[in-house]
Amino acid sequence: MSIQETSEGPTESMRVRTIDPADFNEWRRMRTALWPDQTEHDMARWRSRSDATTLVADRAGHGLCGFIEIGERAFADGCETSPVAYVEGWWVDEDCRRGGIGAALVRAGERWARGRGLEEIASDVELENETSLLAHEHLGFVEVSRAALLRKRL
């Protein structure tokens, strides 16, 4: 399934599409910016999933400026259906934020999920990341709960 969205902004044109092998280095760069501890193994494990996709936003002229990773989960807090689409990762380069690229990525992800027959999409945000929470809410996500995750080394 090919997902593509073209958007004209005030200064440049942007296209959202399914990732291809030539995008690997740019995807790794952005993924590392989002998750500094991620590894090549993490990326390979993600790529091997048949129930997930990575969509990317082309930077006008060269390279990429954003990505979204969406997969299926059996359930998500606050959702009423199963399975659900889940935003596992969402990134837009700082110099391209607030221009509609993040929204275009989410819309493309929603189309991917609808194409799989899914009825809901869920996501999560770290409690201190107010910017991400506001971006999600702006796109129609509704906060359903808050949590602090805990651990204890044995």
PDB file of C-alpha atoms in Angstrom:
ATOM      1  CA  MET A   1       0.000   0.000   0.000  1.00  0.00           C
ATOM      2  CA  SER A   2       1.426   3.339  -0.975  1.00  0.00           C
ATOM      3  CA  ILE A   3       0.607   6.344   1.172  1.00  0.00           C
ATOM      4  CA  GLN A   4       1.441   9.729  -0.161  1.00  0.00           C
ATOM      5  CA  GLU A   5       0.415  13.245   0.800  1.00  0.00           C
ATOM      6  CA  THR A   6       1.621  16.436  -0.783  1.00  0.00           C
ATOM      7  CA  SER A   7       1.287  19.679   1.094  1.00  0.00           C
ATOM      8  CA  GLU A   8       2.161  23.219   0.135  1.00  0.00           C
ATOM      9  CA  GLY A   9       3.330  25.398   2.970  1.00  0.00           C
ATOM     10  CA  PRO A  10       4.204  29.078   2.961  1.00  0.00           C
ATOM     11  CA  THR A  11       7.808  28.437   1.922  1.00  0.00           C
ATOM     12  CA  GLU A  12       8.209  24.916   0.620  1.00  0.00           C
ATOM     13  CA  SER A  13       6.562  21.788  -0.706  1.00  0.00           C
ATOM     14  CA  MET A  14       6.572  18.583   1.363  1.00  0.00           C
ATOM     15  CA  ARG A  15       5.622  14.990   0.562  1.00  0.00           C
ATOM     16  CA  VAL A  16       4.778  12.208   3.041  1.00  0.00           C
ATOM     17  CA  ARG A  17       5.373   8.683   1.792  1.00  0.00           C
ATOM     18  CA  THR A  18       6.257   5.165   2.868  1.00  0.00           C
ATOM     19  CA  ILE A  19       9.932   4.783   3.772  1.00  0.00           C
ATOM     20  CA  ASP A  20      12.248   3.103   1.260  1.00  0.00           C
ATOM     21  CA  PRO A  21      15.724   1.578   1.705  1.00  0.00           C
ATOM     22  CA  ALA A  22      17.502   4.708   0.440  1.00  0.00           C
ATOM     23  CA  ASP A  23      16.072   6.590   3.462  1.00  0.00           C
ATOM     24  CA  PHE A  24      17.852   4.417   6.044  1.00  0.00           C
ATOM     25  CA  ASN A  25      20.591   6.879   7.107  1.00  0.00           C
ATOM     26  CA  GLU A  26      18.196   9.812   7.431  1.00  0.00           C
ATOM     27  CA  TRP A  27      15.688   7.666   9.321  1.00  0.00           C
ATOM     28  CA  ARG A  28      18.455   6.507  11.680  1.00  0.00           C
ATOM     29  CA  ARG A  29      19.515  10.152  12.244  1.00  0.00           C
ATOM     30  CA  MET A  30      16.004  11.211  13.217  1.00  0.00           C
ATOM     31  CA  ARG A  31      15.302   8.064  15.209  1.00  0.00           C
ATOM     32  CA  THR A  32      18.480   8.629  17.224  1.00  0.00           C
ATOM     33  CA  ALA A  33      17.404  12.223  17.888  1.00  0.00           C
ATOM     34  CA  LEU A  34      14.121  10.887  19.287  1.00  0.00           C
ATOM     35  CA  TRP A  35      15.582   7.863  21.089  1.00  0.00           C
ATOM     36  CA  PRO A  36      19.310   8.385  21.774  1.00  0.00           C
ATOM     37  CA  ASP A  37      19.716   4.838  23.146  1.00  0.00           C
ATOM     38  CA  GLN A  38      18.160   3.050  20.155  1.00  0.00           C
ATOM     39  CA  THR A  39      20.310   0.537  18.299  1.00  0.00           C
ATOM     40  CA  GLU A  40      20.570  -1.002  14.836  1.00  0.00           C
ATOM     41  CA  HIS A  41      18.930  -4.086  16.370  1.00  0.00           C
ATOM     42  CA  ASP A  42      15.935  -1.966  17.444  1.00  0.00           C
ATOM     43  CA  MET A  43      15.635  -0.641  13.906  1.00  0.00           C
ATOM     44  CA  ALA A  44      15.875  -4.127  12.385  1.00  0.00           C
ATOM     45  CA  ARG A  45      13.234  -5.439  14.790  1.00  0.00           C
ATOM     46  CA  TRP A  46      10.904  -2.577  13.815  1.00  0.00           C
ATOM     47  CA  ARG A  47      11.473  -3.146  10.082  1.00  0.00           C
ATOM     48  CA  SER A  48      10.642  -6.852  10.474  1.00  0.00           C
ATOM     49  CA  ARG A  49       7.141  -6.178  11.793  1.00  0.00           C
ATOM     50  CA  SER A  50       4.345  -7.003   9.359  1.00  0.00           C
ATOM     51  CA  ASP A  51       1.810  -5.044  11.427  1.00  0.00           C
ATOM     52  CA  ALA A  52       3.622  -1.704  11.325  1.00  0.00           C
ATOM     53  CA  THR A  53       4.815   1.006   8.975  1.00  0.00           C
ATOM     54  CA  THR A  54       7.224   3.917   8.842  1.00  0.00           C
ATOM     55  CA  LEU A  55       6.168   7.009   6.936  1.00  0.00           C
ATOM     56  CA  VAL A  56       8.586   9.832   6.170  1.00  0.00           C
ATOM     57  CA  ALA A  57       8.363  13.478   5.149  1.00  0.00           C
ATOM     58  CA  ASP A  58      10.683  14.624   2.374  1.00  0.00           C
ATOM     59  CA  ARG A  59      12.669  17.775   3.007  1.00  0.00           C
ATOM     60  CA  ALA A  60      12.326  20.159   0.062  1.00  0.00           C
ATOM     61  CA  GLY A  61      15.387  19.615  -2.102  1.00  0.00           C
ATOM     62  CA  HIS A  62      17.103  16.783  -0.192  1.00  0.00           C
ATOM     63  CA  GLY A  63      16.774  14.301   2.635  1.00  0.00           C
ATOM     64  CA  LEU A  64      14.004  13.849   5.161  1.00  0.00           C
ATOM     65  CA  CYS A  65      12.608  16.122   7.850  1.00  0.00           C
ATOM     66  CA  GLY A  66      10.256  13.841   9.769  1.00  0.00           C
ATOM     67  CA  PHE A  67       8.888  10.357  10.337  1.00  0.00           C
ATOM     68  CA  ILE A  68       6.105   8.521  12.083  1.00  0.00           C
ATOM     69  CA  GLU A  69       6.147   4.868  13.101  1.00  0.00           C
ATOM     70  CA  ILE A  70       2.732   3.299  13.559  1.00  0.00           C
ATOM     71  CA  GLY A  71       1.978  -0.274  14.467  1.00  0.00           C
ATOM     72  CA  GLU A  72      -0.859  -2.395  15.717  1.00  0.00           C
ATOM     73  CA  ARG A  73      -1.334  -3.189  19.390  1.00  0.00           C
ATOM     74  CA  ALA A  74      -3.851  -5.579  20.864  1.00  0.00           C
ATOM     75  CA  PHE A  75      -5.139  -2.787  23.110  1.00  0.00           C
ATOM     76  CA  ALA A  76      -4.380   0.713  24.345  1.00  0.00           C
ATOM     77  CA  ASP A  77      -5.601   2.540  27.430  1.00  0.00           C
ATOM     78  CA  GLY A  78      -8.846   4.377  26.756  1.00  0.00           C
ATOM     79  CA  CYS A  79      -9.570   2.582  23.485  1.00  0.00           C
ATOM     80  CA  GLU A  80     -12.749   0.593  22.945  1.00  0.00           C
ATOM     81  CA  THR A  81     -11.726  -1.547  19.968  1.00  0.00           C
ATOM     82  CA  SER A  82      -9.036  -4.134  19.347  1.00  0.00           C
ATOM     83  CA  PRO A  83      -6.587  -4.106  17.761  1.00  0.00           C
ATOM     84  CA  VAL A  84      -5.716  -0.395  17.619  1.00  0.00           C
ATOM     85  CA  ALA A  85      -3.173   1.627  15.690  1.00  0.00           C
ATOM     86  CA  TYR A  86      -0.452   3.000  17.936  1.00  0.00           C
ATOM     87  CA  VAL A  87       1.952   5.866  17.266  1.00  0.00           C
ATOM     88  CA  GLU A  88       5.215   4.304  18.431  1.00  0.00           C
ATOM     89  CA  GLY A  89       7.365   7.246  17.341  1.00  0.00           C
ATOM     90  CA  TRP A  90       6.798  10.671  15.787  1.00  0.00           C
ATOM     91  CA  TRP A  91       9.552  13.128  14.922  1.00  0.00           C
ATOM     92  CA  VAL A  92       9.930  16.355  12.948  1.00  0.00           C
ATOM     93  CA  ASP A  93      13.298  18.119  12.715  1.00  0.00           C
ATOM     94  CA  GLU A  94      13.334  21.260  14.845  1.00  0.00           C
ATOM     95  CA  ASP A  95      13.813  23.605  11.887  1.00  0.00           C
ATOM     96  CA  CYS A  96      10.675  22.194  10.219  1.00  0.00           C
ATOM     97  CA  ARG A  97       8.295  22.193  13.175  1.00  0.00           C
ATOM     98  CA  ARG A  98       5.083  24.207  13.292  1.00  0.00           C
ATOM     99  CA  GLY A  99       4.657  24.040   9.530  1.00  0.00           C
ATOM    100  CA  GLY A 100       2.141  21.199   9.186  1.00  0.00           C
ATOM    101  CA  ILE A 101       4.618  18.361   8.649  1.00  0.00           C
ATOM    102  CA  GLY A 102       3.749  16.593  11.899  1.00  0.00           C
ATOM    103  CA  ALA A 103       0.038  16.850  11.091  1.00  0.00           C
ATOM    104  CA  ALA A 104       0.619  15.485   7.585  1.00  0.00           C
ATOM    105  CA  LEU A 105       2.523  12.525   9.044  1.00  0.00           C
ATOM    106  CA  VAL A 106      -0.297  11.762  11.486  1.00  0.00           C
ATOM    107  CA  ARG A 107      -2.955  12.049   8.755  1.00  0.00           C
ATOM    108  CA  ALA A 108      -0.977   9.630   6.578  1.00  0.00           C
ATOM    109  CA  GLY A 109      -0.677   7.261   9.550  1.00  0.00           C
ATOM    110  CA  GLU A 110      -4.410   7.471  10.125  1.00  0.00           C
ATOM    111  CA  ARG A 111      -5.023   6.536   6.474  1.00  0.00           C
ATOM    112  CA  TRP A 112      -2.670   3.550   6.859  1.00  0.00           C
ATOM    113  CA  ALA A 113      -4.613   2.435   9.955  1.00  0.00           C
ATOM    114  CA  ARG A 114      -8.010   2.854   8.292  1.00  0.00           C
ATOM    115  CA  GLY A 115      -6.710   0.838   5.346  1.00  0.00           C
ATOM    116  CA  ARG A 116      -6.061  -2.017   7.773  1.00  0.00           C
ATOM    117  CA  GLY A 117      -9.609  -1.774   9.146  1.00  0.00           C
ATOM    118  CA  LEU A 118      -8.557  -0.189  12.447  1.00  0.00           C
ATOM    119  CA  GLU A 119     -11.017   2.173  14.129  1.00  0.00           C
ATOM    120  CA  GLU A 120      -8.850   3.908  16.738  1.00  0.00           C
ATOM    121  CA  ILE A 121      -5.367   5.322  17.027  1.00  0.00           C
ATOM    122  CA  ALA A 122      -3.541   5.838  20.308  1.00  0.00           C
ATOM    123  CA  SER A 123      -0.235   7.342  21.389  1.00  0.00           C
ATOM    124  CA  ASP A 124       1.701   8.274  24.496  1.00  0.00           C
ATOM    125  CA  VAL A 125       3.637  11.310  25.672  1.00  0.00           C
ATOM    126  CA  GLU A 126       6.185  11.661  28.447  1.00  0.00           C
ATOM    127  CA  LEU A 127       4.609  13.630  31.311  1.00  0.00           C
ATOM    128  CA  GLU A 128       7.066  16.527  31.020  1.00  0.00           C
ATOM    129  CA  ASN A 129       6.744  16.847  27.232  1.00  0.00           C
ATOM    130  CA  GLU A 130       4.052  19.539  27.128  1.00  0.00           C
ATOM    131  CA  THR A 131       4.873  20.414  23.500  1.00  0.00           C
ATOM    132  CA  SER A 132       4.124  16.885  22.316  1.00  0.00           C
ATOM    133  CA  LEU A 133       0.954  16.726  24.407  1.00  0.00           C
ATOM    134  CA  LEU A 134      -0.298  19.963  22.841  1.00  0.00           C
ATOM    135  CA  ALA A 135       0.596  18.734  19.334  1.00  0.00           C
ATOM    136  CA  HIS A 136      -1.364  15.509  19.919  1.00  0.00           C
ATOM    137  CA  GLU A 137      -4.359  17.419  21.296  1.00  0.00           C
ATOM    138  CA  HIS A 138      -4.264  19.821  18.343  1.00  0.00           C
ATOM    139  CA  LEU A 139      -4.662  16.786  16.048  1.00  0.00           C
ATOM    140  CA  GLY A 140      -7.660  15.432  17.953  1.00  0.00           C
ATOM    141  CA  PHE A 141      -6.062  13.048  20.441  1.00  0.00           C
ATOM    142  CA  VAL A 142      -7.737  13.087  23.862  1.00  0.00           C
ATOM    143  CA  GLU A 143      -5.805  12.432  27.062  1.00  0.00           C
ATOM    144  CA  VAL A 144      -7.250   9.362  28.791  1.00  0.00           C
ATOM    145  CA  SER A 145      -4.833   8.826  31.698  1.00  0.00           C
ATOM    146  CA  ARG A 146      -1.470   9.735  33.202  1.00  0.00           C
ATOM    147  CA  ALA A 147       1.078   7.354  34.660  1.00  0.00           C
ATOM    148  CA  ALA A 148       4.475   7.252  36.255  1.00  0.00           C
ATOM    149  CA  LEU A 149       6.354   4.100  35.278  1.00  0.00           C
ATOM    150  CA  LEU A 150       8.480   2.641  38.060  1.00  0.00           C
ATOM    151  CA  ARG A 151      11.203   0.048  38.394  1.00  0.00           C
ATOM    152  CA  LYS A 152      13.380  -1.487  41.061  1.00  0.00           C
ATOM    153  CA  ARG A 153      16.651  -3.267  40.334  1.00  0.00           C
ATOM    154  CA  LEU A 154      16.963  -6.635  42.082  1.00  0.00           C
TER     155      LEU A 154
END
